[in-house]
mmCIF file of C-alpha atoms and ligand atoms in Angstrom:
data_model
loop_
_atom_site.group_PDB
_atom_site.id
_atom_site.type_symbol
_atom_site.label_atom_id
_atom_site.label_comp_id
_atom_site.label_asym_id
_atom_site.label_seq_id
_atom_site.Cartn_x
_atom_site.Cartn_y
_atom_site.Cartn_z
ATOM 1 C CA UNK F 366 -79.628 -181.003 -106.668
ATOM 2 C CA UNK F 367 -81.771 -183.579 -104.851
ATOM 3 C CA UNK F 368 -83.229 -186.428 -106.912
ATOM 4 C CA UNK F 369 -86.823 -186.270 -108.199
ATOM 5 C CA UNK F 370 -89.341 -188.966 -107.308
ATOM 6 C CA UNK F 371 -91.152 -190.729 -110.163
ATOM 7 C CA UNK F 372 -94.526 -192.181 -109.204
ATOM 8 C CA UNK F 373 -95.127 -195.755 -110.305
ATOM 9 C CA UNK F 374 -98.724 -196.253 -111.454
ATOM 10 C CA UNK F 375 -99.272 -199.986 -111.793
ATOM 11 C CA UNK F 376 -101.959 -201.042 -114.254
ATOM 12 C CA UNK F 377 -101.352 -204.827 -114.166
ATOM 13 C CA UNK F 378 -104.873 -205.324 -112.835
ATOM 14 C CA UNK F 379 -106.486 -203.165 -115.556
ATOM 15 C CA UNK F 380 -104.483 -202.808 -118.802
ATOM 16 C CA UNK F 381 -102.510 -205.976 -117.947
ATOM 17 C CA UNK F 382 -105.635 -207.940 -117.324
ATOM 18 C CA UNK F 383 -106.969 -206.986 -120.790
ATOM 19 C CA UNK F 384 -104.708 -209.714 -122.219
ATOM 20 C CA UNK F 385 -106.844 -212.521 -123.665
ATOM 21 C CA UNK F 386 -106.956 -215.469 -121.274
ATOM 22 C CA UNK F 387 -105.594 -213.499 -118.298
ATOM 23 C CA UNK F 388 -108.894 -212.666 -116.592
ATOM 24 C CA UNK F 389 -108.549 -212.663 -112.805
ATOM 25 C CA UNK F 390 -111.214 -213.222 -110.197
ATOM 26 C CA UNK F 391 -111.665 -210.836 -107.274
ATOM 27 C CA UNK F 392 -109.692 -212.997 -104.832
ATOM 28 C CA UNK F 393 -106.706 -213.171 -107.205
ATOM 29 C CA UNK F 394 -106.893 -209.422 -107.817
ATOM 30 C CA UNK F 395 -106.890 -208.666 -104.082
ATOM 31 C CA UNK F 396 -103.843 -210.889 -103.549
ATOM 32 C CA UNK F 397 -101.942 -209.162 -106.336
ATOM 33 C CA UNK F 398 -102.994 -205.700 -105.123
ATOM 34 C CA UNK F 399 -101.632 -206.450 -101.650
ATOM 35 C CA UNK F 400 -98.370 -207.671 -103.179
ATOM 36 C CA UNK F 401 -98.148 -204.500 -105.308
ATOM 37 C CA UNK F 402 -98.617 -202.352 -102.209
ATOM 38 C CA UNK F 403 -95.818 -204.302 -100.529
ATOM 39 C CA UNK F 404 -93.627 -203.828 -103.633
ATOM 40 C CA UNK F 405 -93.879 -200.052 -103.200
ATOM 41 C CA UNK F 406 -95.982 -198.850 -106.141
ATOM 42 C CA UNK F 407 -97.650 -195.445 -105.674
ATOM 43 C CA UNK F 408 -100.943 -196.077 -107.478
ATOM 44 C CA UNK F 409 -102.803 -199.301 -108.239
ATOM 45 C CA UNK F 410 -105.237 -199.148 -111.156
ATOM 46 C CA UNK F 411 -107.611 -201.793 -109.861
ATOM 47 C CA UNK F 412 -110.030 -202.060 -112.785
ATOM 48 C CA UNK F 413 -112.743 -200.486 -114.935
ATOM 49 C CA UNK F 414 -115.743 -200.570 -112.583
ATOM 50 C CA UNK F 415 -118.537 -200.076 -115.131
ATOM 51 C CA UNK F 416 -117.208 -202.811 -117.411
ATOM 52 C CA UNK F 417 -118.636 -205.732 -115.384
ATOM 53 C CA UNK F 418 -120.020 -206.551 -111.925
ATOM 54 C CA UNK F 419 -116.830 -208.568 -111.318
ATOM 55 C CA UNK F 420 -114.611 -205.574 -112.036
ATOM 56 C CA UNK F 421 -116.784 -203.352 -109.841
ATOM 57 C CA UNK F 422 -116.450 -205.859 -106.979
ATOM 58 C CA UNK F 423 -112.668 -206.070 -107.456
ATOM 59 C CA UNK F 424 -112.212 -202.290 -107.286
ATOM 60 C CA UNK F 425 -114.526 -202.133 -104.261
ATOM 61 C CA UNK F 426 -112.746 -204.945 -102.383
ATOM 62 C CA UNK F 427 -109.269 -203.662 -103.229
ATOM 63 C CA UNK F 428 -110.355 -200.221 -101.970
ATOM 64 C CA UNK F 429 -111.197 -201.804 -98.612
ATOM 65 C CA UNK F 430 -107.900 -203.636 -98.066
ATOM 66 C CA UNK F 431 -105.287 -201.255 -99.457
ATOM 67 C CA UNK F 432 -104.023 -198.958 -96.723
ATOM 68 C CA UNK F 433 -101.427 -196.542 -98.028
ATOM 69 C CA UNK F 434 -101.343 -196.638 -101.819
ATOM 70 C CA UNK F 435 -103.781 -194.748 -104.071
ATOM 71 C CA UNK F 436 -106.443 -196.959 -105.668
ATOM 72 C CA UNK F 437 -107.658 -195.924 -109.089
ATOM 73 C CA UNK F 438 -110.659 -196.852 -111.255
ATOM 74 C CA UNK F 439 -110.852 -196.287 -115.018
ATOM 75 C CA UNK F 440 -113.791 -194.649 -116.793
ATOM 76 C CA UNK F 441 -114.712 -193.210 -120.162
ATOM 77 C CA UNK F 442 -115.698 -189.527 -120.245
ATOM 78 C CA UNK F 443 -119.254 -190.598 -119.515
ATOM 79 C CA UNK F 444 -121.237 -189.509 -116.433
ATOM 80 C CA UNK F 445 -122.550 -192.973 -115.603
ATOM 81 C CA UNK F 446 -119.042 -194.536 -115.799
ATOM 82 C CA UNK F 447 -117.727 -191.870 -113.433
ATOM 83 C CA UNK F 448 -120.581 -192.304 -110.946
ATOM 84 C CA UNK F 449 -120.027 -196.061 -110.881
ATOM 85 C CA UNK F 450 -116.260 -195.618 -110.381
ATOM 86 C CA UNK F 451 -116.977 -193.162 -107.548
ATOM 87 C CA UNK F 452 -119.190 -195.789 -105.887
ATOM 88 C CA UNK F 453 -116.611 -198.582 -106.313
ATOM 89 C CA UNK F 454 -113.903 -196.369 -104.783
ATOM 90 C CA UNK F 455 -116.054 -195.118 -101.911
ATOM 91 C CA UNK F 456 -114.099 -196.966 -99.209
ATOM 92 C CA UNK F 457 -110.631 -196.297 -100.626
ATOM 93 C CA UNK F 458 -108.365 -194.309 -98.293
ATOM 94 C CA UNK F 459 -106.840 -192.492 -101.288
ATOM 95 C CA UNK F 460 -109.183 -192.851 -104.304
ATOM 96 C CA UNK F 461 -108.404 -191.679 -107.821
ATOM 97 C CA UNK F 462 -110.709 -191.604 -110.859
ATOM 98 C CA UNK F 463 -108.956 -192.028 -114.212
ATOM 99 C CA UNK F 464 -111.209 -190.599 -116.903
ATOM 100 C CA UNK F 465 -110.547 -189.532 -120.465
ATOM 101 C CA UNK F 466 -111.320 -189.471 -124.155
ATOM 102 C CA UNK F 467 -109.538 -189.872 -127.513
ATOM 103 C CA UNK F 468 -107.843 -186.681 -128.713
ATOM 104 C CA UNK F 469 -106.182 -187.592 -132.019
ATOM 105 C CA UNK F 470 -108.046 -186.476 -135.151
ATOM 106 C CA UNK F 471 -108.408 -190.139 -136.053
ATOM 107 C CA UNK F 472 -110.195 -190.914 -132.788
ATOM 108 C CA UNK F 473 -112.227 -187.691 -132.865
ATOM 109 C CA UNK F 474 -113.502 -188.309 -136.394
ATOM 110 C CA UNK F 475 -113.642 -192.088 -136.731
ATOM 111 C CA UNK F 476 -114.599 -193.074 -133.186
ATOM 112 C CA UNK F 477 -116.620 -190.148 -131.860
ATOM 113 C CA UNK F 478 -117.766 -188.541 -135.150
ATOM 114 C CA UNK F 479 -117.078 -185.295 -133.348
ATOM 115 C CA UNK F 480 -114.935 -182.165 -133.511
ATOM 116 C CA UNK F 481 -111.892 -180.922 -131.589
ATOM 117 C CA UNK F 482 -114.024 -178.218 -129.912
ATOM 118 C CA UNK F 483 -116.656 -180.690 -128.723
ATOM 119 C CA UNK F 484 -113.997 -183.046 -127.328
ATOM 120 C CA UNK F 485 -112.543 -180.171 -125.272
ATOM 121 C CA UNK F 486 -115.984 -179.576 -123.741
ATOM 122 C CA UNK F 487 -116.530 -183.275 -123.003
ATOM 123 C CA UNK F 488 -113.072 -183.596 -121.444
ATOM 124 C CA UNK F 489 -113.646 -180.652 -119.083
ATOM 125 C CA UNK F 490 -117.131 -181.907 -118.145
ATOM 126 C CA UNK F 491 -115.801 -185.379 -117.314
ATOM 127 C CA UNK F 492 -113.081 -184.007 -115.028
ATOM 128 C CA UNK F 493 -115.521 -181.643 -113.264
ATOM 129 C CA UNK F 494 -118.003 -184.473 -112.790
ATOM 130 C CA UNK F 495 -115.309 -186.776 -111.389
ATOM 131 C CA UNK F 496 -114.257 -184.071 -108.907
ATOM 132 C CA UNK F 497 -117.718 -184.437 -107.310
ATOM 133 C CA UNK F 498 -116.651 -187.924 -106.172
ATOM 134 C CA UNK F 499 -112.903 -187.649 -105.471
ATOM 135 C CA UNK F 500 -110.231 -184.960 -105.104
ATOM 136 C CA UNK F 501 -107.715 -186.828 -107.202
ATOM 137 C CA UNK F 502 -108.687 -186.998 -110.886
ATOM 138 C CA UNK F 503 -106.382 -188.211 -113.627
ATOM 139 C CA UNK F 504 -107.328 -187.409 -117.224
ATOM 140 C CA UNK F 505 -106.098 -189.527 -120.175
ATOM 141 C CA UNK F 506 -105.870 -188.080 -123.677
ATOM 142 C CA UNK F 507 -106.227 -191.367 -125.520
ATOM 143 C CA UNK F 508 -103.954 -191.691 -128.580
ATOM 144 C CA UNK F 509 -101.965 -188.654 -127.404
ATOM 145 C CA UNK F 510 -99.008 -190.239 -129.228
ATOM 146 C CA UNK F 511 -100.697 -189.359 -132.544
ATOM 147 C CA UNK F 512 -102.392 -186.152 -131.357
ATOM 148 C CA UNK F 513 -101.250 -182.826 -132.765
ATOM 149 C CA UNK F 514 -99.110 -181.161 -130.056
ATOM 150 C CA UNK F 515 -100.831 -177.761 -130.281
ATOM 151 C CA UNK F 516 -104.254 -179.276 -129.771
ATOM 152 C CA UNK F 517 -102.947 -181.635 -127.063
ATOM 153 C CA UNK F 518 -101.617 -178.587 -125.172
ATOM 154 C CA UNK F 519 -105.130 -177.087 -125.281
ATOM 155 C CA UNK F 520 -106.619 -180.328 -123.965
ATOM 156 C CA UNK F 521 -104.089 -180.485 -121.126
ATOM 157 C CA UNK F 522 -104.666 -176.822 -120.191
ATOM 158 C CA UNK F 523 -108.455 -177.327 -120.250
ATOM 159 C CA UNK F 524 -108.513 -180.439 -118.057
ATOM 160 C CA UNK F 525 -106.104 -178.932 -115.532
ATOM 161 C CA UNK F 526 -108.335 -175.847 -115.335
ATOM 162 C CA UNK F 527 -111.280 -178.215 -114.782
ATOM 163 C CA UNK F 528 -109.504 -179.844 -111.820
ATOM 164 C CA UNK F 529 -107.315 -182.693 -113.114
ATOM 165 C CA UNK F 530 -104.400 -183.442 -110.786
ATOM 166 C CA UNK F 531 -102.590 -185.742 -113.227
ATOM 167 C CA UNK F 532 -102.695 -185.724 -117.032
ATOM 168 C CA UNK F 533 -101.867 -188.966 -118.776
ATOM 169 C CA UNK F 534 -100.293 -188.752 -122.253
ATOM 170 C CA UNK F 535 -100.816 -192.275 -123.624
ATOM 171 C CA UNK F 536 -99.022 -193.574 -126.656
ATOM 172 C CA UNK F 537 -102.013 -195.884 -127.005
ATOM 173 C CA UNK F 538 -100.834 -197.570 -130.196
ATOM 174 C CA UNK F 539 -97.115 -197.709 -129.350
ATOM 175 C CA UNK F 540 -96.380 -195.557 -132.400
ATOM 176 C CA UNK F 541 -93.955 -192.888 -131.163
ATOM 177 C CA UNK F 542 -90.187 -192.876 -131.340
ATOM 178 C CA UNK F 543 -88.486 -192.031 -128.029
ATOM 179 C CA UNK F 544 -87.381 -188.631 -129.371
ATOM 180 C CA UNK F 545 -90.945 -187.827 -130.492
ATOM 181 C CA UNK F 546 -92.488 -188.898 -127.202
ATOM 182 C CA UNK F 547 -89.876 -187.002 -125.172
ATOM 183 C CA UNK F 548 -90.408 -183.887 -127.317
ATOM 184 C CA UNK F 549 -94.172 -184.167 -126.820
ATOM 185 C CA UNK F 550 -93.747 -184.101 -123.037
ATOM 186 C CA UNK F 551 -91.260 -181.211 -123.273
ATOM 187 C CA UNK F 552 -93.686 -179.318 -125.549
ATOM 188 C CA UNK F 553 -96.474 -179.666 -122.981
ATOM 189 C CA UNK F 554 -94.218 -178.610 -120.097
ATOM 190 C CA UNK F 555 -93.181 -175.506 -122.073
ATOM 191 C CA UNK F 556 -96.509 -174.553 -123.632
ATOM 192 C CA UNK F 557 -99.278 -175.289 -121.129
ATOM 193 C CA UNK F 558 -99.600 -172.186 -118.919
ATOM 194 C CA UNK F 559 -101.077 -173.997 -115.870
ATOM 195 C CA UNK F 560 -98.803 -177.092 -116.111
ATOM 196 C CA UNK F 561 -97.437 -176.451 -112.582
ATOM 197 C CA UNK F 562 -100.887 -177.409 -111.177
ATOM 198 C CA UNK F 563 -100.689 -181.051 -112.320
ATOM 199 C CA UNK F 564 -98.227 -183.768 -113.153
ATOM 200 C CA UNK F 565 -97.812 -185.445 -116.527
ATOM 201 C CA UNK F 566 -97.891 -189.227 -116.787
ATOM 202 C CA UNK F 567 -96.399 -191.583 -119.401
ATOM 203 C CA UNK F 568 -98.532 -194.517 -120.557
ATOM 204 C CA UNK F 569 -96.758 -196.298 -123.398
ATOM 205 C CA UNK F 570 -97.663 -199.416 -125.342
ATOM 206 C CA UNK F 571 -95.109 -201.763 -126.828
ATOM 207 C CA UNK F 572 -96.279 -202.337 -130.429
ATOM 208 C CA UNK F 573 -92.832 -201.409 -131.757
ATOM 209 C CA UNK F 574 -90.913 -202.572 -128.704
ATOM 210 C CA UNK F 575 -90.406 -198.955 -127.569
ATOM 211 C CA UNK F 576 -92.647 -198.698 -124.507
ATOM 212 C CA UNK F 577 -89.822 -198.649 -121.979
ATOM 213 C CA UNK F 578 -87.637 -196.297 -124.040
ATOM 214 C CA UNK F 579 -90.569 -193.932 -124.556
ATOM 215 C CA UNK F 580 -91.451 -193.846 -120.857
ATOM 216 C CA UNK F 581 -87.860 -193.064 -119.966
ATOM 217 C CA UNK F 582 -87.784 -190.317 -122.612
ATOM 218 C CA UNK F 583 -90.986 -188.978 -121.016
ATOM 219 C CA UNK F 584 -89.550 -188.684 -117.507
ATOM 220 C CA UNK F 585 -86.264 -187.294 -118.850
ATOM 221 C CA UNK F 586 -88.363 -184.463 -120.293
ATOM 222 C CA UNK F 587 -90.415 -183.651 -117.214
ATOM 223 C CA UNK F 588 -93.169 -186.270 -116.767
ATOM 224 C CA UNK F 589 -93.408 -187.411 -113.142
ATOM 225 C CA UNK F 590 -95.409 -190.637 -113.343
ATOM 226 C CA UNK F 591 -94.951 -193.866 -115.316
ATOM 227 C CA UNK F 592 -97.850 -196.252 -115.981
ATOM 228 C CA UNK F 593 -96.633 -199.800 -116.304
ATOM 229 C CA UNK F 594 -97.327 -203.471 -115.646
ATOM 230 C CA UNK F 595 -95.433 -206.354 -114.120
ATOM 231 C CA UNK F 596 -93.716 -208.368 -116.895
ATOM 232 C CA UNK F 597 -94.905 -205.715 -119.391
ATOM 233 C CA UNK F 598 -98.190 -207.518 -119.957
ATOM 234 C CA UNK F 599 -101.076 -205.624 -121.546
ATOM 235 C CA UNK F 600 -103.147 -205.044 -124.673
ATOM 236 C CA UNK F 601 -101.569 -206.468 -127.862
ATOM 237 C CA UNK F 602 -97.762 -206.271 -127.459
ATOM 238 C CA UNK F 603 -98.165 -205.049 -123.882
ATOM 239 C CA UNK F 604 -97.393 -202.014 -121.759
ATOM 240 C CA UNK F 605 -94.212 -200.531 -120.331
ATOM 241 C CA UNK F 606 -92.624 -203.105 -118.049
ATOM 242 C CA UNK F 607 -92.431 -201.971 -114.414
ATOM 243 C CA UNK F 608 -89.227 -203.857 -113.645
ATOM 244 C CA UNK F 609 -87.445 -202.340 -116.651
ATOM 245 C CA UNK F 610 -88.229 -198.676 -115.941
ATOM 246 C CA UNK F 611 -87.515 -199.074 -112.240
ATOM 247 C CA UNK F 612 -84.100 -200.647 -112.852
ATOM 248 C CA UNK F 613 -83.191 -198.123 -115.582
ATOM 249 C CA UNK F 614 -83.796 -195.276 -113.130
ATOM 250 C CA UNK F 615 -81.852 -197.129 -110.444
ATOM 251 C CA UNK F 616 -78.892 -198.001 -112.694
ATOM 252 C CA UNK F 617 -78.608 -194.560 -114.304
ATOM 253 C CA UNK F 618 -78.013 -192.347 -111.290
ATOM 254 C CA UNK F 619 -77.102 -189.445 -113.590
ATOM 255 C CA UNK F 620 -80.801 -189.091 -114.484
ATOM 256 C CA UNK F 621 -81.352 -187.972 -110.863
ATOM 257 C CA UNK F 622 -84.725 -189.760 -110.751
ATOM 258 C CA UNK F 623 -85.854 -192.459 -108.333
ATOM 259 C CA UNK F 624 -88.824 -194.636 -107.397
ATOM 260 C CA UNK F 625 -89.898 -196.224 -104.113
ATOM 261 C CA UNK F 626 -89.942 -199.777 -105.505
ATOM 262 C CA UNK F 627 -88.268 -202.441 -103.336
ATOM 263 C CA UNK F 628 -86.275 -203.929 -106.158
ATOM 264 C CA UNK F 629 -85.419 -207.196 -104.383
ATOM 265 C CA UNK F 630 -89.117 -208.070 -104.713
ATOM 266 C CA UNK F 631 -89.134 -207.734 -108.520
ATOM 267 C CA UNK F 632 -88.460 -211.384 -109.405
ATOM 268 C CA UNK F 633 -90.832 -212.871 -106.789
ATOM 269 C CA UNK F 634 -93.520 -210.405 -107.950
ATOM 270 C CA UNK F 635 -92.943 -211.320 -111.588
ATOM 271 C CA UNK F 636 -93.378 -215.027 -110.774
ATOM 272 C CA UNK F 637 -96.515 -214.333 -108.759
ATOM 273 C CA UNK F 638 -98.120 -212.423 -111.642
ATOM 274 C CA UNK F 639 -97.028 -215.018 -114.219
ATOM 275 C CA UNK F 640 -98.459 -217.874 -112.170
ATOM 276 C CA UNK F 641 -101.701 -216.125 -111.206
ATOM 277 C CA UNK F 642 -102.361 -214.968 -114.768
ATOM 278 C CA UNK F 643 -100.972 -218.159 -116.329
ATOM 279 C CA UNK F 644 -98.952 -215.918 -118.649
ATOM 280 C CA UNK F 645 -95.340 -217.084 -118.650
ATOM 281 C CA UNK F 646 -92.361 -214.800 -119.067
ATOM 282 C CA UNK F 647 -90.046 -215.150 -122.073
ATOM 283 C CA UNK F 648 -86.623 -216.470 -120.904
ATOM 284 C CA UNK F 649 -84.724 -213.505 -122.358
ATOM 285 C CA UNK F 650 -86.945 -210.870 -120.706
ATOM 286 C CA UNK F 651 -84.847 -208.138 -119.057
ATOM 287 C CA UNK F 652 -84.583 -208.337 -115.235
ATOM 288 C CA UNK F 653 -87.076 -211.186 -114.719
ATOM 289 C CA UNK F 654 -86.480 -213.699 -117.542
ATOM 290 C CA UNK F 655 -84.968 -217.061 -116.552
ATOM 291 C CA UNK F 656 -81.888 -216.274 -118.692
ATOM 292 C CA UNK F 657 -81.446 -212.688 -117.470
ATOM 293 C CA UNK F 658 -78.483 -213.773 -115.327
ATOM 294 C CA UNK F 659 -77.260 -216.818 -117.300
ATOM 295 C CA UNK F 660 -73.946 -216.873 -119.159
ATOM 296 C CA UNK F 661 -73.372 -219.422 -121.876
ATOM 297 C CA UNK F 662 -70.622 -218.253 -124.233
ATOM 298 C CA UNK F 663 -67.038 -219.181 -123.354
ATOM 299 C CA UNK F 664 -65.740 -215.609 -123.669
ATOM 300 C CA UNK F 665 -68.446 -214.267 -121.352
ATOM 301 C CA UNK F 666 -68.049 -217.104 -118.845
ATOM 302 C CA UNK F 667 -64.297 -216.562 -118.636
ATOM 303 C CA UNK F 668 -64.739 -212.809 -118.031
ATOM 304 C CA UNK F 669 -67.623 -213.308 -115.606
ATOM 305 C CA UNK F 670 -65.647 -215.824 -113.510
ATOM 306 C CA UNK F 671 -62.757 -213.361 -113.238
ATOM 307 C CA UNK F 672 -64.989 -210.369 -112.408
ATOM 308 C CA UNK F 673 -68.814 -210.506 -112.518
ATOM 309 C CA UNK F 674 -69.089 -206.848 -113.549
ATOM 310 C CA UNK F 675 -67.495 -207.640 -116.927
ATOM 311 C CA UNK F 676 -70.772 -209.151 -118.150
ATOM 312 C CA UNK F 677 -73.385 -208.206 -115.530
ATOM 313 C CA UNK F 678 -74.624 -204.674 -114.896
ATOM 314 C CA UNK F 679 -77.027 -205.731 -112.125
ATOM 315 C CA UNK F 680 -76.335 -207.970 -109.152
ATOM 316 C CA UNK F 681 -79.133 -210.603 -109.251
ATOM 317 C CA UNK F 682 -79.590 -210.231 -105.474
ATOM 318 C CA UNK F 683 -80.683 -206.626 -106.061
ATOM 319 C CA UNK F 684 -83.707 -207.778 -108.090
ATOM 320 C CA UNK F 685 -84.469 -210.946 -106.120
ATOM 321 C CA UNK F 686 -83.260 -213.293 -108.884
ATOM 322 C CA UNK F 687 -81.523 -216.643 -108.329
ATOM 323 C CA UNK F 688 -77.753 -216.288 -108.386
ATOM 324 C CA UNK F 689 -76.043 -215.901 -111.762
ATOM 325 C CA UNK F 690 -75.816 -219.119 -113.762
ATOM 326 C CA UNK F 691 -73.020 -220.516 -115.875
ATOM 327 C CA UNK F 692 -74.710 -222.724 -118.462
ATOM 328 C CA UNK F 693 -72.400 -225.366 -119.878
ATOM 329 C CA UNK F 694 -72.867 -225.811 -123.614
ATOM 330 C CA UNK F 695 -70.664 -226.478 -126.632
ATOM 331 C CA UNK F 696 -69.872 -222.731 -126.583
ATOM 332 C CA UNK F 697 -68.360 -222.921 -123.080
ATOM 333 C CA UNK F 698 -64.621 -222.792 -122.552
ATOM 334 C CA UNK F 699 -62.094 -224.590 -120.354
ATOM 335 C CA UNK F 700 -62.345 -222.070 -117.500
ATOM 336 C CA UNK F 701 -66.091 -222.636 -117.087
ATOM 337 C CA UNK F 702 -65.582 -226.408 -117.160
ATOM 338 C CA UNK F 703 -62.751 -226.239 -114.607
ATOM 339 C CA UNK F 704 -64.829 -223.934 -112.385
ATOM 340 C CA UNK F 705 -67.849 -226.260 -112.405
ATOM 341 C CA UNK F 706 -65.720 -229.365 -111.762
ATOM 342 C CA UNK F 707 -64.064 -227.539 -108.875
ATOM 343 C CA UNK F 708 -67.522 -226.635 -107.471
ATOM 344 C CA UNK F 709 -68.470 -230.303 -107.717
ATOM 345 C CA UNK F 710 -65.438 -231.170 -105.581
ATOM 346 C CA UNK F 711 -62.911 -232.333 -108.223
ATOM 347 C CA UNK F 712 -59.337 -231.039 -108.440
ATOM 348 C CA UNK F 713 -57.769 -231.396 -111.878
ATOM 349 C CA UNK F 714 -54.572 -229.905 -113.218
ATOM 350 C CA UNK F 715 -54.356 -228.043 -116.524
ATOM 351 C CA UNK F 716 -53.425 -231.128 -118.565
ATOM 352 C CA UNK F 717 -56.357 -233.089 -117.164
ATOM 353 C CA UNK F 718 -58.716 -230.240 -118.027
ATOM 354 C CA UNK F 719 -57.383 -230.212 -121.605
ATOM 355 C CA UNK F 720 -58.228 -233.897 -121.976
ATOM 356 C CA UNK F 721 -61.534 -233.627 -120.165
ATOM 357 C CA UNK F 722 -62.513 -230.617 -122.269
ATOM 358 C CA UNK F 723 -62.413 -232.728 -125.441
ATOM 359 C CA UNK F 724 -64.725 -235.288 -123.795
ATOM 360 C CA UNK F 725 -66.938 -232.470 -122.558
ATOM 361 C CA UNK F 726 -67.293 -231.058 -126.105
ATOM 362 C CA UNK F 727 -68.463 -234.449 -127.385
ATOM 363 C CA UNK F 728 -71.211 -234.547 -124.724
ATOM 364 C CA UNK F 729 -72.072 -230.875 -125.365
ATOM 365 C CA UNK F 730 -72.490 -231.488 -129.101
ATOM 366 C CA UNK F 731 -75.031 -234.182 -128.331
ATOM 367 C CA UNK F 732 -76.930 -232.286 -125.649
ATOM 368 C CA UNK F 733 -78.126 -228.683 -125.495
ATOM 369 C CA UNK F 734 -76.901 -228.232 -121.939
ATOM 370 C CA UNK F 735 -74.365 -230.331 -120.020
ATOM 371 C CA UNK F 736 -75.686 -231.196 -116.570
ATOM 372 C CA UNK F 737 -73.731 -231.731 -113.347
ATOM 373 C CA UNK F 738 -74.572 -235.443 -113.497
ATOM 374 C CA UNK F 739 -72.875 -235.665 -116.944
ATOM 375 C CA UNK F 740 -69.750 -234.061 -115.489
ATOM 376 C CA UNK F 741 -69.720 -236.343 -112.470
ATOM 377 C CA UNK F 742 -69.964 -239.375 -114.759
ATOM 378 C CA UNK F 743 -67.168 -237.996 -116.952
ATOM 379 C CA UNK F 744 -64.941 -237.268 -113.930
ATOM 380 C CA UNK F 745 -65.574 -240.731 -112.481
ATOM 381 C CA UNK F 746 -64.506 -242.446 -115.714
ATOM 382 C CA UNK F 747 -61.332 -240.339 -115.920
ATOM 383 C CA UNK F 748 -58.414 -242.131 -114.253
ATOM 384 C CA UNK F 749 -55.104 -240.230 -114.294
ATOM 385 C CA UNK F 750 -53.005 -239.965 -111.115
ATOM 386 C CA UNK F 751 -53.780 -236.310 -110.662
ATOM 387 C CA UNK F 752 -57.482 -236.629 -109.845
ATOM 388 C CA UNK F 753 -58.535 -236.246 -106.209
ATOM 389 C CA UNK F 754 -62.033 -235.888 -104.820
HETATM 390 O O1 LIG B 1417 -103.618 -197.089 -123.796
HETATM 391 C C1 LIG B 1417 -104.448 -196.240 -123.402
HETATM 392 O O2 LIG B 1417 -104.647 -195.191 -124.008
HETATM 393 C C2 LIG B 1417 -105.177 -196.567 -122.191
HETATM 394 C C3 LIG B 1417 -106.043 -195.497 -121.600
HETATM 395 C C4 LIG B 1417 -107.383 -196.023 -121.258
HETATM 396 C C5 LIG B 1417 -105.349 -194.870 -120.430
HETATM 397 O O3 LIG B 1417 -105.024 -197.640 -121.633
HETATM 398 ZN ZN1 LIG B 1418 -103.191 -198.612 -122.279
#
């Protein structure tokens, strides 16, 4: 059976930019949008046009420069929002309006002081109104993660009948377990009669650290789009991280799912977003953290030096990372020390390495990381017959 394509909907410029202190100006947003197009995303959510004149201008300018990828603007299920998004997207080659409303009982009662029936009417009206401006309308059922599945199925059926091409099932609060989120998607696929007329999208937040797992559970159960951000940035604990879902689908061929992302651009793209947004990436972040390809324990270093696959499931070249690093610390073993000395041009026999290793451990206990200059100094001071440079 041929593999199924998963669309990558990047919301770095909308949900990602909601992070406090990460506000971007229009020029920065255009630069990132062009880089996202080059990376191979399928949809760029460029902003929330009614929210501010700056966001309107960003969506409008991005619409002008992006050539192949869909450009999307967010709205509430409010006529004026939708009109403004339609205007901002007017020059986009492939515009999409992303409209929606809260569907959990909590949102319906506490936020809208409304009823399930009234929300169904408002959802359908919003989609129909948006279809006056664009052919491609995505509907989001906000807080779908905590929405009763029976009612959610009615919402999905209603908005598809009203003309939605994509239905987004957000786990807005990052509450779901992967099994629950996957079952929710499967329930919709099996219980919405017109589901073949639209695709389902996963939009997961990371409040419990499950955004990536939930998105993968979603596509394993029939969703065909993942909404994500570079470096996983976004509201509160963030959104699903683009680089993680892309590499999971690439590594696990048995899922029979693929994306069009050029993975060798992942690390450069991560750095570009981090620098532009001044939001630095944690060193242990999967795929793009500075330690993602560093080995520091002696057991791992020994295995890695014999065969990289023993401790690395991804070749760093494949994701545009610097080559794998052996970090010399007090946890390193003789083989890592011998390897580094050899790389620095020194030839020592086994006995020399045994002696040098004791000296190395003394330095390593004093410093967090032993540098090449420390090793060169140590090698220079060492005077047995066997040393040659
Ligand atoms: O998390 C969420 O529910 C959202 C919607 C606006 C799509 O970001
Ligand atoms: Zn969100």
